[in-house]
Amino acid sequence: YKATAQQIKDFAIGTTSISGIGDGTVSGAIDSLSDQADNKVLFLTNVACAATTGNFATVSNAAITANHVVVDIEYANPSAITSDVTWTTSNGSLVLNGTCAAATSCSIILIKKDN
């Protein structure tokens, strides 16, 4: 048996149209999907946490987007954090807000949300 080129294409990549992905070309769709996958997970280490109430840590990193969410924070000295911590991400920045009673550092995992 011989498969047609269309049957091989349908088997290999499915029958979904790529016209709505990127610029609608095969290379445009690949570039668009690749861009979406870039920096999906960010692991930030040795983030300095200042002893203050309010914004106690700020990270500037071009890979951070407004679509990143914090999924884990591990503090070098967990007892230094004496309140709940909130976070804000924006393009190029992550800010942690709360009360840090003594200077410490932390490692943070960010994941880019898909929805």
XYZ file of N, CA, C and O in Angstrom:
460
model
N 0.831 -1.187 0.000
C 0.000 0.000 0.000
C 0.866 1.238 0.000
O 1.898 1.277 0.654
N 0.387 2.279 -0.691
C 1.097 3.549 -0.720
C 0.166 4.633 -0.198
O -1.006 4.679 -0.555
N 0.719 5.487 0.668
C -0.053 6.600 1.210
C 0.171 7.825 0.337
O 1.275 8.056 -0.167
N -0.868 8.614 0.216
C -0.727 9.878 -0.518
C -0.033 10.892 0.390
O 0.020 10.736 1.615
N 0.462 11.950 -0.213
C 1.097 13.019 0.562
C 0.099 13.607 1.560
O 0.459 13.903 2.710
N -1.152 13.768 1.156
C -2.174 14.317 2.056
C -2.402 13.389 3.250
O -2.534 13.843 4.376
N -2.425 12.080 3.030
C -2.612 11.131 4.127
C -1.439 11.176 5.105
O -1.637 11.102 6.314
N -0.237 11.312 4.578
C 0.948 11.398 5.442
C 0.891 12.682 6.263
O 1.127 12.680 7.473
N 0.542 13.801 5.623
C 0.410 15.084 6.330
C -0.635 14.969 7.429
O -0.408 15.370 8.570
N -1.813 14.426 7.098
C -2.892 14.306 8.079
C -2.459 13.426 9.254
O -2.784 13.710 10.401
N -1.720 12.368 8.980
C -1.251 11.479 10.038
C -0.198 12.161 10.905
O -0.219 12.078 12.125
N 0.732 12.886 10.263
C 1.851 13.487 10.987
C 1.458 14.717 11.795
O 1.881 14.873 12.935
N 0.640 15.599 11.214
C 0.335 16.853 11.914
C -1.148 17.089 12.110
O -1.534 18.112 12.668
N -1.991 16.173 11.689
C -3.427 16.333 11.890
C -4.071 17.154 10.792
O -3.431 17.548 9.818
N -5.327 17.428 10.983
C -6.087 18.136 9.948
C -6.474 19.547 10.367
O -7.225 20.219 9.681
N -5.962 20.002 11.506
C -6.273 21.343 11.976
C -5.613 22.375 11.078
O -4.447 22.254 10.726
N -6.370 23.404 10.726
C -5.834 24.485 9.896
C -4.885 25.343 10.722
O -5.141 25.637 11.885
N -3.789 25.765 10.115
C -2.851 26.641 10.804
C -3.087 28.101 10.431
O -2.333 28.970 10.850
N -4.147 28.376 9.693
C -4.367 29.741 9.212
C -4.515 30.748 10.344
O -4.232 31.926 10.163
N -4.932 30.305 11.536
C -5.105 31.226 12.651
C -3.915 31.293 13.592
O -3.974 31.939 14.631
N -2.817 30.637 13.243
C -1.638 30.618 14.103
C -0.531 31.429 13.444
O -0.143 31.148 12.309
N -0.031 32.422 14.144
C 1.022 33.272 13.577
C 0.509 33.979 12.348
O -0.597 34.509 12.334
N 1.295 33.941 11.279
C 0.863 34.603 10.046
C 0.172 33.642 9.079
O -0.109 33.988 7.938
N -0.129 32.420 9.542
C -0.875 31.458 8.735
C -0.020 30.543 7.877
O -0.516 29.583 7.313
N 1.283 30.821 7.810
C 2.171 29.935 7.072
C 2.730 28.889 8.023
O 2.654 29.042 9.247
N 3.302 27.839 7.469
C 3.887 26.796 8.315
C 4.996 27.389 9.181
O 5.021 27.190 10.398
N 5.911 28.146 8.579
C 7.012 28.715 9.369
C 6.487 29.751 10.355
O 6.992 29.862 11.475
N 5.470 30.522 9.988
C 4.886 31.497 10.910
C 4.227 30.821 12.099
O 4.320 31.302 13.232
N 3.539 29.692 11.847
C 2.902 28.945 12.945
C 3.960 28.361 13.879
O 3.810 28.421 15.105
N 5.028 27.829 13.319
C 6.108 27.271 14.142
C 6.736 28.374 14.983
O 6.950 28.202 16.190
N 7.012 29.533 14.390
C 7.596 30.648 15.137
C 6.666 31.100 16.262
O 7.105 31.360 17.381
N 5.376 31.190 15.977
C 4.403 31.623 16.981
C 4.335 30.639 18.148
O 4.331 31.037 19.319
N 4.270 29.351 17.841
C 4.217 28.337 18.888
C 5.515 28.304 19.693
O 5.499 28.118 20.908
N 6.629 28.509 19.022
C 7.922 28.551 19.703
C 7.976 29.742 20.659
O 8.437 29.615 21.799
N 7.494 30.899 20.220
C 7.474 32.082 21.083
C 6.613 31.850 22.310
O 6.941 32.289 23.410
N 5.486 31.149 22.140
C 4.601 30.874 23.263
C 5.270 29.938 24.279
O 5.026 30.044 25.470
N 6.104 29.028 23.789
C 6.756 28.058 24.675
C 7.974 28.648 25.383
O 8.349 28.180 26.453
N 8.585 29.690 24.792
C 9.759 30.299 25.413
C 9.430 30.813 26.807
O 8.391 31.431 27.027
N 10.325 30.574 27.723
C 10.205 31.072 29.097
C 8.911 30.652 29.768
O 8.361 31.374 30.590
N 8.417 29.481 29.426
C 7.202 28.945 30.043
C 7.400 28.786 31.542
O 6.515 29.090 32.322
N 8.568 28.322 31.935
C 8.898 28.162 33.354
C 10.190 28.932 33.615
O 11.169 28.777 32.903
N 10.153 29.781 34.660
C 11.337 30.535 35.058
C 11.698 30.155 36.486
O 10.819 30.090 37.354
N 12.968 29.896 36.724
C 13.462 29.583 38.066
C 14.427 30.689 38.451
O 15.504 30.829 37.866
N 14.028 31.497 39.417
C 14.827 32.630 39.860
C 15.480 32.274 41.195
O 14.787 31.861 42.129
N 16.778 32.430 41.287
C 17.488 32.070 42.518
C 18.151 33.296 43.132
O 18.406 34.292 42.452
N 18.439 33.187 44.425
C 19.140 34.242 45.168
C 18.473 35.609 45.036
O 19.146 36.622 44.865
N 17.143 35.619 45.102
C 16.399 36.878 45.057
C 16.510 37.524 46.441
O 16.146 36.916 47.448
N 17.017 38.742 46.500
C 17.190 39.446 47.773
C 15.844 39.927 48.307
O 15.048 40.509 47.575
N 15.618 39.673 49.589
C 14.408 40.119 50.286
C 14.837 41.080 51.389
O 15.560 40.696 52.306
N 14.391 42.329 51.297
C 14.771 43.351 52.277
C 13.866 43.281 53.499
O 12.698 42.915 53.405
N 14.418 43.663 54.637
C 13.644 43.700 55.882
C 12.762 44.947 55.852
O 13.211 46.047 56.160
N 11.508 44.758 55.452
C 10.573 45.875 55.355
C 9.154 45.351 55.255
O 8.943 44.153 55.016
N 8.209 46.236 55.429
C 6.811 45.922 55.157
C 6.435 46.655 53.885
O 6.699 47.845 53.732
N 5.836 45.933 52.959
C 5.504 46.486 51.645
C 6.207 45.662 50.585
O 6.324 44.437 50.702
N 6.677 46.325 49.560
C 7.393 45.627 48.480
C 8.798 45.279 48.978
O 9.675 46.127 49.016
N 8.982 44.028 49.393
C 10.269 43.643 49.977
C 11.216 42.966 48.988
O 12.384 42.753 49.302
N 10.733 42.627 47.790
C 11.620 42.043 46.768
C 11.119 42.431 45.386
O 9.914 42.389 45.127
N 12.044 42.831 44.537
C 11.720 43.166 43.151
C 12.740 42.490 42.247
O 13.946 42.565 42.507
N 12.249 41.820 41.226
C 13.112 41.169 40.242
C 12.862 41.813 38.890
O 11.715 41.897 38.449
N 13.915 42.275 38.259
C 13.831 42.778 36.885
C 14.441 41.724 35.976
O 15.594 41.337 36.154
N 13.637 41.245 35.038
C 14.090 40.193 34.132
C 13.214 40.262 32.883
O 11.997 40.140 32.977
N 13.817 40.469 31.734
C 13.066 40.639 30.490
C 12.211 39.427 30.141
O 11.237 39.544 29.400
N 12.529 38.260 30.691
C 11.759 37.050 30.384
C 10.421 36.998 31.117
O 9.519 36.259 30.736
N 10.274 37.797 32.182
C 9.022 37.802 32.950
C 7.964 38.573 32.168
O 8.241 39.635 31.615
N 6.746 38.014 32.131
C 5.630 38.688 31.479
C 4.489 38.853 32.482
O 4.497 38.258 33.559
N 3.502 39.623 32.087
C 2.314 39.794 32.919
C 1.538 38.490 33.033
O 0.697 38.340 33.926
N 1.811 37.522 32.166
C 1.124 36.223 32.186
C 1.807 35.189 33.060
O 1.361 34.049 33.115
N 2.894 35.541 33.733
C 3.549 34.602 34.647
C 2.863 34.647 36.005
O 2.425 35.705 36.466
N 2.777 33.483 36.637
C 2.235 33.367 37.988
C 3.268 32.666 38.868
O 4.034 31.830 38.402
N 3.285 33.027 40.133
C 4.190 32.405 41.097
C 3.581 31.073 41.522
O 2.441 31.018 41.948
N 4.349 29.997 41.395
C 3.870 28.685 41.833
C 4.629 28.173 43.057
O 4.144 27.274 43.735
N 5.792 28.767 43.338
C 6.539 28.332 44.516
C 7.556 29.398 44.900
O 8.183 30.010 44.032
N 7.670 29.610 46.206
C 8.736 30.455 46.761
C 9.339 29.700 47.935
O 8.620 29.233 48.813
N 10.657 29.585 47.948
C 11.366 28.982 49.070
C 12.329 30.020 49.628
O 13.226 30.475 48.937
N 12.106 30.391 50.891
C 12.924 31.400 51.546
C 14.104 30.743 52.249
O 13.961 29.687 52.858
N 15.262 31.390 52.206
C 16.436 30.886 52.927
C 16.156 30.884 54.428
O 16.604 29.989 55.140
N 15.402 31.886 54.899
C 15.019 31.976 56.312
C 13.502 32.189 56.363
O 13.043 33.340 56.427
N 12.725 31.116 56.342
C 11.263 31.251 56.289
C 10.672 32.038 57.463
O 9.648 32.704 57.298
N 11.314 32.002 58.622
C 10.767 32.723 59.773
C 10.862 34.240 59.601
O 10.222 34.993 60.344
N 11.635 34.709 58.636
C 11.734 36.147 58.373
C 10.462 36.700 57.734
O 10.184 37.894 57.825
N 9.688 35.834 57.102
C 8.452 36.261 56.443
C 7.321 36.116 57.459
O 6.951 35.005 57.829
N 6.777 37.259 57.893
C 5.827 37.242 59.002
C 4.400 37.599 58.598
O 3.565 37.862 59.459
N 4.121 37.615 57.309
C 2.758 37.875 56.842
C 2.527 37.091 55.562
O 3.451 36.498 54.998
N 1.286 37.101 55.111
C 1.014 36.553 53.788
C 1.766 37.383 52.762
O 1.998 38.587 52.968
N 2.149 36.758 51.674
C 2.883 37.441 50.616
C 2.022 37.460 49.367
O 1.452 36.440 48.978
N 1.923 38.626 48.754
C 1.263 38.750 47.451
C 2.327 39.088 46.423
O 3.436 39.503 46.773
N 2.014 38.904 45.177
C 2.976 39.161 44.122
C 2.272 39.816 42.943
O 1.060 39.664 42.761
N 3.039 40.540 42.179
C 2.559 41.172 40.950
C 3.601 40.938 39.870
O 4.790 41.182 40.097
N 3.148 40.459 38.715
C 4.051 40.343 37.573
C 3.594 41.324 36.507
O 2.405 41.589 36.343
N 4.556 41.852 35.803
C 4.298 42.695 34.640
C 5.435 42.418 33.666
O 6.368 41.682 34.003
N 5.361 42.973 32.491
C 6.419 42.701 31.520
C 7.758 43.195 32.062
O 7.955 44.380 32.272
N 8.660 42.235 32.352
C 9.997 42.538 32.824
C 10.161 42.636 34.324
O 11.254 42.938 34.802
N 9.088 42.362 35.104
C 9.193 42.594 36.540
C 8.325 41.653 37.368
O 7.233 41.271 36.968
N 8.834 41.319 38.545
C 8.104 40.593 39.586
C 8.318 41.349 40.886
O 9.451 41.714 41.214
N 7.230 41.602 41.630
C 7.322 42.288 42.917
C 6.631 41.433 43.973
O 5.497 40.980 43.764
N 7.316 41.195 45.104
C 6.730 40.504 46.251
C 6.378 41.538 47.305
O 7.176 42.439 47.587
N 5.184 41.402 47.888
C 4.707 42.362 48.871
C 4.260 41.629 50.126
O 3.575 40.613 50.045
N 4.637 42.153 51.281
C 4.268 41.573 52.563
C 5.197 42.118 53.629
O 5.743 43.214 53.478
N 5.393 41.347 54.684
C 6.310 41.768 55.733
C 7.468 40.787 55.825
O 7.272 39.594 56.050
N 8.651 41.323 55.650
C 9.889 40.561 55.793
C 10.610 41.181 56.985
O 11.102 42.309 56.922
N 10.634 40.473 58.127
C 11.166 41.013 59.379
C 12.691 41.076 59.414
O 13.261 41.885 60.141
N 13.352 40.230 58.635
C 14.818 40.216 58.585
C 15.239 39.895 57.160
O 14.600 39.101 56.479
N 16.302 40.527 56.710
C 16.769 40.300 55.347
C 17.042 38.810 55.117
O 17.579 38.122 55.985
N 16.636 38.337 53.961
C 16.864 36.938 53.579
C 16.920 36.886 52.064
O 17.001 37.920 51.389
N 16.881 35.710 51.516
C 16.818 35.537 50.066
C 15.824 34.423 49.777
O 15.384 33.714 50.680
N 15.481 34.289 48.501
C 14.541 33.234 48.145
C 14.783 32.755 46.728
O 15.469 33.402 45.943
N 14.204 31.602 46.434
C 14.144 31.055 45.077
C 12.677 31.012 44.683
O 11.823 30.661 45.502
N 12.400 31.384 43.453
C 11.019 31.527 42.990
C 10.847 30.764 41.681
O 11.706 30.841 40.798
N 9.728 30.058 41.561
C 9.366 29.420 40.288
C 8.150 30.145 39.738
O 7.131 30.284 40.417
N 8.267 30.620 38.505
C 7.171 31.257 37.781
C 6.777 30.381 36.608
O 7.636 29.779 35.956
N 5.477 30.291 36.338
C 4.986 29.572 35.163
C 4.076 30.502 34.385
O 3.262 31.226 34.974
N 4.210 30.483 33.066
C 3.376 31.307 32.212
C 2.011 30.641 32.060
O 1.921 29.491 31.656
N 0.946 31.375 32.424
C -0.391 30.829 32.320
C -0.851 30.812 30.858
O -0.432 31.646 30.054
N -1.688 29.835 30.525
C -2.160 29.666 29.160
C -3.567 30.193 28.933
O -4.034 30.232 27.818
N -4.272 30.563 29.992
C -5.658 30.973 29.808
C -5.873 32.425 30.114
O -5.073 33.125 30.585
